Tab-separated table of N, CA and C in Angstrom:
chain	number	residue	atom	x	y	z
V	36	MET	N	-14.603	16.077	20.208
V	36	MET	CA	-14.199	16.451	18.879
V	36	MET	C	-15.123	17.565	18.391
V	37	LYS	N	-14.551	18.654	17.937
V	37	LYS	CA	-15.351	19.762	17.435
V	37	LYS	C	-15.907	19.431	16.059
V	38	HIS	N	-17.136	19.820	15.820
V	38	HIS	CA	-17.774	19.570	14.539
V	38	HIS	C	-17.391	20.641	13.529
V	39	GLY	N	-17.194	20.218	12.278
V	39	GLY	CA	-16.953	21.172	11.199
V	39	GLY	C	-15.494	21.538	10.977
V	40	ILE	N	-14.542	21.055	11.795
V	40	ILE	CA	-13.147	21.443	11.592
V	40	ILE	C	-12.274	20.282	11.105
V	41	HIS	N	-12.811	19.066	11.086
V	41	HIS	CA	-12.031	17.899	10.705
V	41	HIS	C	-12.358	17.468	9.279
V	42	PRO	N	-11.378	16.943	8.551
V	42	PRO	CA	-11.660	16.469	7.191
V	42	PRO	C	-12.545	15.219	7.229
V	43	ASP	N	-13.179	14.940	6.106
V	43	ASP	CA	-14.052	13.782	5.980
V	43	ASP	C	-13.230	12.499	6.102
V	44	TYR	N	-13.629	11.619	6.985
V	44	TYR	CA	-12.944	10.358	7.250
V	44	TYR	C	-13.837	9.249	6.710
V	45	HIS	N	-13.411	8.588	5.637
V	45	HIS	CA	-14.274	7.650	4.935
V	45	HIS	C	-13.484	6.423	4.470
V	46	PRO	N	-14.184	5.354	4.056
V	46	PRO	CA	-13.493	4.166	3.545
V	46	PRO	C	-12.791	4.462	2.220
V	47	VAL	N	-11.561	3.940	2.074
V	47	VAL	CA	-10.754	4.121	0.874
V	47	VAL	C	-10.007	2.815	0.601
V	48	VAL	N	-9.850	2.470	-0.675
V	48	VAL	CA	-9.071	1.300	-1.062
V	48	VAL	C	-7.688	1.773	-1.485
V	49	PHE	N	-6.646	1.219	-0.892
V	49	PHE	CA	-5.271	1.479	-1.310
V	49	PHE	C	-4.822	0.278	-2.126
V	50	ARG	N	-4.300	0.545	-3.343
V	50	ARG	CA	-3.941	-0.531	-4.259
V	50	ARG	C	-2.479	-0.428	-4.647
V	51	ASP	N	-1.741	-1.524	-4.439
V	51	ASP	CA	-0.342	-1.637	-4.855
V	51	ASP	C	-0.341	-2.403	-6.175
V	52	ILE	N	-0.153	-1.691	-7.271
V	52	ILE	CA	-0.251	-2.301	-8.593
V	52	ILE	C	0.903	-3.258	-8.848
V	53	SER	N	2.089	-2.970	-8.343
V	53	SER	CA	3.236	-3.830	-8.606
V	53	SER	C	3.090	-5.203	-7.959
V	54	ALA	N	2.327	-5.297	-6.865
V	54	ALA	CA	2.159	-6.568	-6.173
V	54	ALA	C	0.759	-7.155	-6.354
V	55	ASP	N	-0.092	-6.470	-7.113
V	55	ASP	CA	-1.473	-6.901	-7.312
V	55	ASP	C	-2.135	-7.159	-5.950
V	56	PHE	N	-2.085	-6.124	-5.093
V	56	PHE	CA	-2.563	-6.209	-3.721
V	56	PHE	C	-3.366	-4.959	-3.399
V	57	ALA	N	-4.500	-5.123	-2.741
V	57	ALA	CA	-5.322	-3.979	-2.353
V	57	ALA	C	-5.930	-4.252	-0.982
V	58	PHE	N	-6.161	-3.166	-0.245
V	58	PHE	CA	-6.805	-3.312	1.052
V	58	PHE	C	-7.715	-2.123	1.308
V	59	LEU	N	-8.777	-2.387	2.019
V	59	LEU	CA	-9.773	-1.384	2.356
V	59	LEU	C	-9.540	-0.909	3.767
V	60	THR	N	-9.467	0.406	3.932
V	60	THR	CA	-9.285	1.002	5.253
V	60	THR	C	-10.001	2.347	5.256
V	61	ARG	N	-9.874	3.090	6.330
V	61	ARG	CA	-10.477	4.426	6.403
V	61	ARG	C	-9.364	5.459	6.354
V	62	SER	N	-9.636	6.580	5.669
V	62	SER	CA	-8.633	7.625	5.515
V	62	SER	C	-9.323	8.938	5.174
V	63	THR	N	-8.543	10.015	5.233
V	63	THR	CA	-9.050	11.323	4.815
V	63	THR	C	-8.641	11.655	3.392
V	64	VAL	N	-7.833	10.806	2.768
V	64	VAL	CA	-7.370	11.049	1.409
V	64	VAL	C	-8.541	10.878	0.436
V	65	THR	N	-8.516	11.658	-0.645
V	65	THR	CA	-9.576	11.583	-1.652
V	65	THR	C	-8.989	11.193	-2.994
V	66	SER	N	-9.835	10.679	-3.862
V	66	SER	CA	-9.403	10.281	-5.189
V	66	SER	C	-10.592	10.356	-6.138
V	67	ALA	N	-10.318	10.680	-7.394
V	67	ALA	CA	-11.366	10.719	-8.405
V	67	ALA	C	-11.651	9.322	-8.953
V	68	LYS	N	-10.662	8.416	-8.845
V	68	LYS	CA	-10.843	7.049	-9.329
V	68	LYS	C	-11.604	6.231	-8.289
V	69	THR	N	-12.425	5.296	-8.765
V	69	THR	CA	-13.173	4.427	-7.869
V	69	THR	C	-12.988	2.978	-8.284
V	70	ILE	N	-13.330	2.084	-7.354
V	70	ILE	CA	-13.238	0.655	-7.600
V	70	ILE	C	-14.396	-0.024	-6.884
V	71	GLU	N	-14.922	-1.085	-7.504
V	71	GLU	CA	-15.953	-1.863	-6.832
V	71	GLU	C	-15.259	-2.930	-5.991
V	72	TRP	N	-15.522	-2.914	-4.690
V	72	TRP	CA	-14.855	-3.806	-3.758
V	72	TRP	C	-15.611	-5.126	-3.657
V	73	GLU	N	-15.046	-6.080	-2.956
V	73	GLU	CA	-15.620	-7.418	-2.823
V	73	GLU	C	-17.016	-7.424	-2.208
V	74	ASP	N	-17.339	-6.410	-1.412
V	74	ASP	CA	-18.646	-6.357	-0.767
V	74	ASP	C	-19.724	-5.749	-1.658
V	75	GLY	N	-19.353	-5.371	-2.891
V	75	GLY	CA	-20.319	-4.811	-3.825
V	75	GLY	C	-20.434	-3.303	-3.793
V	76	HIS	N	-19.802	-2.639	-2.829
V	76	HIS	CA	-19.831	-1.180	-2.740
V	76	HIS	C	-18.705	-0.578	-3.581
V	77	THR	N	-18.876	0.673	-3.976
V	77	THR	CA	-17.861	1.395	-4.727
V	77	THR	C	-17.138	2.347	-3.793
V	78	TYR	N	-15.786	2.298	-3.825
V	78	TYR	CA	-14.960	3.131	-2.959
V	78	TYR	C	-13.929	3.874	-3.789
V	79	PRO	N	-13.456	5.038	-3.292
V	79	PRO	CA	-12.331	5.696	-3.954
V	79	PRO	C	-11.096	4.807	-3.854
V	80	VAL	N	-10.247	4.810	-4.877
V	80	VAL	CA	-9.041	3.994	-4.878
V	80	VAL	C	-7.824	4.891	-5.040
V	81	VAL	N	-6.780	4.614	-4.257
V	81	VAL	CA	-5.522	5.347	-4.318
V	81	VAL	C	-4.428	4.346	-4.667
V	82	ASP	N	-3.705	4.590	-5.768
V	82	ASP	CA	-2.613	3.712	-6.172
V	82	ASP	C	-1.340	4.123	-5.443
V	83	VAL	N	-0.666	3.142	-4.846
V	83	VAL	CA	0.570	3.392	-4.111
V	83	VAL	C	1.717	2.637	-4.769
V	84	ASP	N	2.934	3.140	-4.599
V	84	ASP	CA	4.113	2.512	-5.181
V	84	ASP	C	4.592	1.319	-4.364
V	85	VAL	N	4.526	1.448	-3.045
V	85	VAL	CA	5.056	0.405	-2.163
V	85	VAL	C	4.045	0.137	-1.051
V	86	SER	N	3.828	-1.132	-0.771
V	86	SER	CA	2.988	-1.530	0.356
V	86	SER	C	3.683	-2.688	1.067
V	87	SER	N	3.040	-3.240	2.058
V	87	SER	CA	3.644	-4.365	2.768
V	87	SER	C	3.797	-5.583	1.860
V	88	ALA	N	3.031	-5.648	0.781
V	88	ALA	CA	3.120	-6.779	-0.149
V	88	ALA	C	4.310	-6.666	-1.097
V	89	SER	N	4.871	-5.458	-1.248
V	89	SER	CA	5.986	-5.290	-2.181
V	89	SER	C	7.249	-4.721	-1.540
V	90	HIS	N	7.191	-4.303	-0.286
V	90	HIS	CA	8.360	-3.719	0.366
V	90	HIS	C	9.377	-4.814	0.703
V	91	PRO	N	10.661	-4.603	0.381
V	91	PRO	CA	11.680	-5.631	0.632
V	91	PRO	C	11.786	-6.063	2.092
V	92	PHE	N	11.544	-5.179	3.019
V	92	PHE	CA	11.646	-5.535	4.432
V	92	PHE	C	10.612	-6.605	4.807
V	93	TYR	N	9.400	-6.458	4.296
V	93	TYR	CA	8.328	-7.387	4.643
V	93	TYR	C	8.331	-8.645	3.789
V	94	THR	N	8.807	-8.554	2.549
V	94	THR	CA	8.783	-9.714	1.661
V	94	THR	C	10.041	-10.558	1.772
V	95	GLY	N	11.136	-9.976	2.246
V	95	GLY	CA	12.397	-10.704	2.335
V	95	GLY	C	13.136	-10.762	1.011
V	96	LYS	N	12.609	-10.104	0.000
V	96	LYS	CA	13.249	-10.075	-1.313
V	96	LYS	C	13.861	-8.697	-1.514
V	97	SER	N	15.138	-8.659	-1.832
V	97	SER	CA	15.783	-7.371	-2.040
V	97	SER	C	15.738	-6.997	-3.507
V	98	ARG	N	15.688	-5.709	-3.760
V	98	ARG	CA	15.706	-5.195	-5.121
V	98	ARG	C	17.072	-4.584	-5.383
V	99	VAL	N	17.565	-4.759	-6.583
V	99	VAL	CA	18.839	-4.167	-6.965
V	99	VAL	C	18.537	-2.914	-7.769
V	100	LEU	N	19.053	-1.790	-7.288
V	100	LEU	CA	18.871	-0.535	-7.992
V	100	LEU	C	20.102	-0.236	-8.828
V	101	ASP	N	19.896	0.172	-10.042
V	101	ASP	CA	20.996	0.481	-10.956
V	101	ASP	C	21.393	1.943	-10.777
V	102	THR	N	22.024	2.262	-9.658
V	102	THR	CA	22.387	3.656	-9.398
V	102	THR	C	23.530	4.108	-10.288
V	103	ALA	N	24.467	3.212	-10.611
V	103	ALA	CA	25.580	3.606	-11.480
V	103	ALA	C	25.054	3.975	-12.855
V	104	GLY	N	24.091	3.232	-13.359
V	104	GLY	CA	23.504	3.544	-14.658
V	104	GLY	C	22.788	4.877	-14.651
V	105	ARG	N	22.128	5.207	-13.552
V	105	ARG	CA	21.426	6.476	-13.451
V	105	ARG	C	22.406	7.641	-13.454
V	106	VAL	N	23.517	7.491	-12.744
V	106	VAL	CA	24.517	8.550	-12.686
V	106	VAL	C	25.128	8.773	-14.064
V	107	GLU	N	25.441	7.689	-14.756
V	107	GLU	CA	26.018	7.815	-16.099
V	107	GLU	C	25.046	8.478	-17.055
V	108	LYS	N	23.778	8.142	-16.981
V	108	LYS	CA	22.776	8.777	-17.837
V	108	LYS	C	22.698	10.267	-17.547
V	109	PHE	N	22.772	10.635	-16.268
V	109	PHE	CA	22.733	12.037	-15.883
V	109	PHE	C	23.931	12.782	-16.470
V	110	ARG	N	25.120	12.183	-16.354
V	110	ARG	CA	26.327	12.832	-16.884
V	110	ARG	C	26.277	12.965	-18.392
V	111	GLN	N	25.766	11.955	-19.081
V	111	GLN	CA	25.652	12.033	-20.530
V	111	GLN	C	24.651	13.104	-20.933
V	112	ARG	N	23.570	13.191	-20.219
V	112	ARG	CA	22.526	14.150	-20.566
V	112	ARG	C	22.997	15.591	-20.370
V	113	TYR	N	23.713	15.863	-19.292
V	113	TYR	CA	24.098	17.227	-18.968
V	113	TYR	C	25.565	17.517	-19.237
V	114	GLY	N	26.298	16.565	-19.799
V	114	GLY	CA	27.673	16.791	-20.214
V	114	GLY	C	28.644	17.055	-19.083
V	115	LEU	N	28.408	16.494	-17.929
V	115	LEU	CA	29.310	16.699	-16.805
V	115	LEU	C	30.478	15.726	-16.891
V	116	ALA	N	31.606	16.156	-16.390
V	116	ALA	CA	32.802	15.313	-16.425
V	116	ALA	C	32.708	14.199	-15.400
V	117	THR	N	33.362	13.093	-15.688
V	117	THR	CA	33.413	11.988	-14.742
V	117	THR	C	34.411	12.340	-13.652
V	118	PRO	N	34.377	11.686	-12.493
V	118	PRO	CA	35.298	12.020	-11.406
V	118	PRO	C	36.763	11.895	-11.803
V	119	GLU	N	37.116	10.979	-12.716
V	119	GLU	CA	38.501	10.820	-13.135
V	119	GLU	C	38.992	12.014	-13.967
V	120	GLU	N	38.063	12.604	-14.730
V	120	GLU	CA	38.415	13.744	-15.579
V	120	GLU	C	38.582	15.030	-14.784
V	121	THR	N	38.047	15.114	-13.599
V	121	THR	CA	38.134	16.349	-12.823
V	121	THR	C	39.423	16.466	-12.029
V	122	ARG	N	40.211	15.421	-11.988
V	122	ARG	CA	41.457	15.461	-11.211
V	122	ARG	C	42.548	16.165	-11.942
């Protein structure tokens, strides 16, 4: 491995706020926020939207997305015609 060309590889805490789950690993990602970990050391923390603790594939719980509501909100906001009106 050549010296001076690789990014800094250091311990980082990834935190899934929706599942109240965090894990310590090593990464090149940086963050201005820090957290005190169970071992008493302070590490940078990166908040993630989905982790193995909240992903439907791993938890077995499916989430229902309101896609029809999103489309209707978009049409109302931008005044686009519904598919029935365009025929």
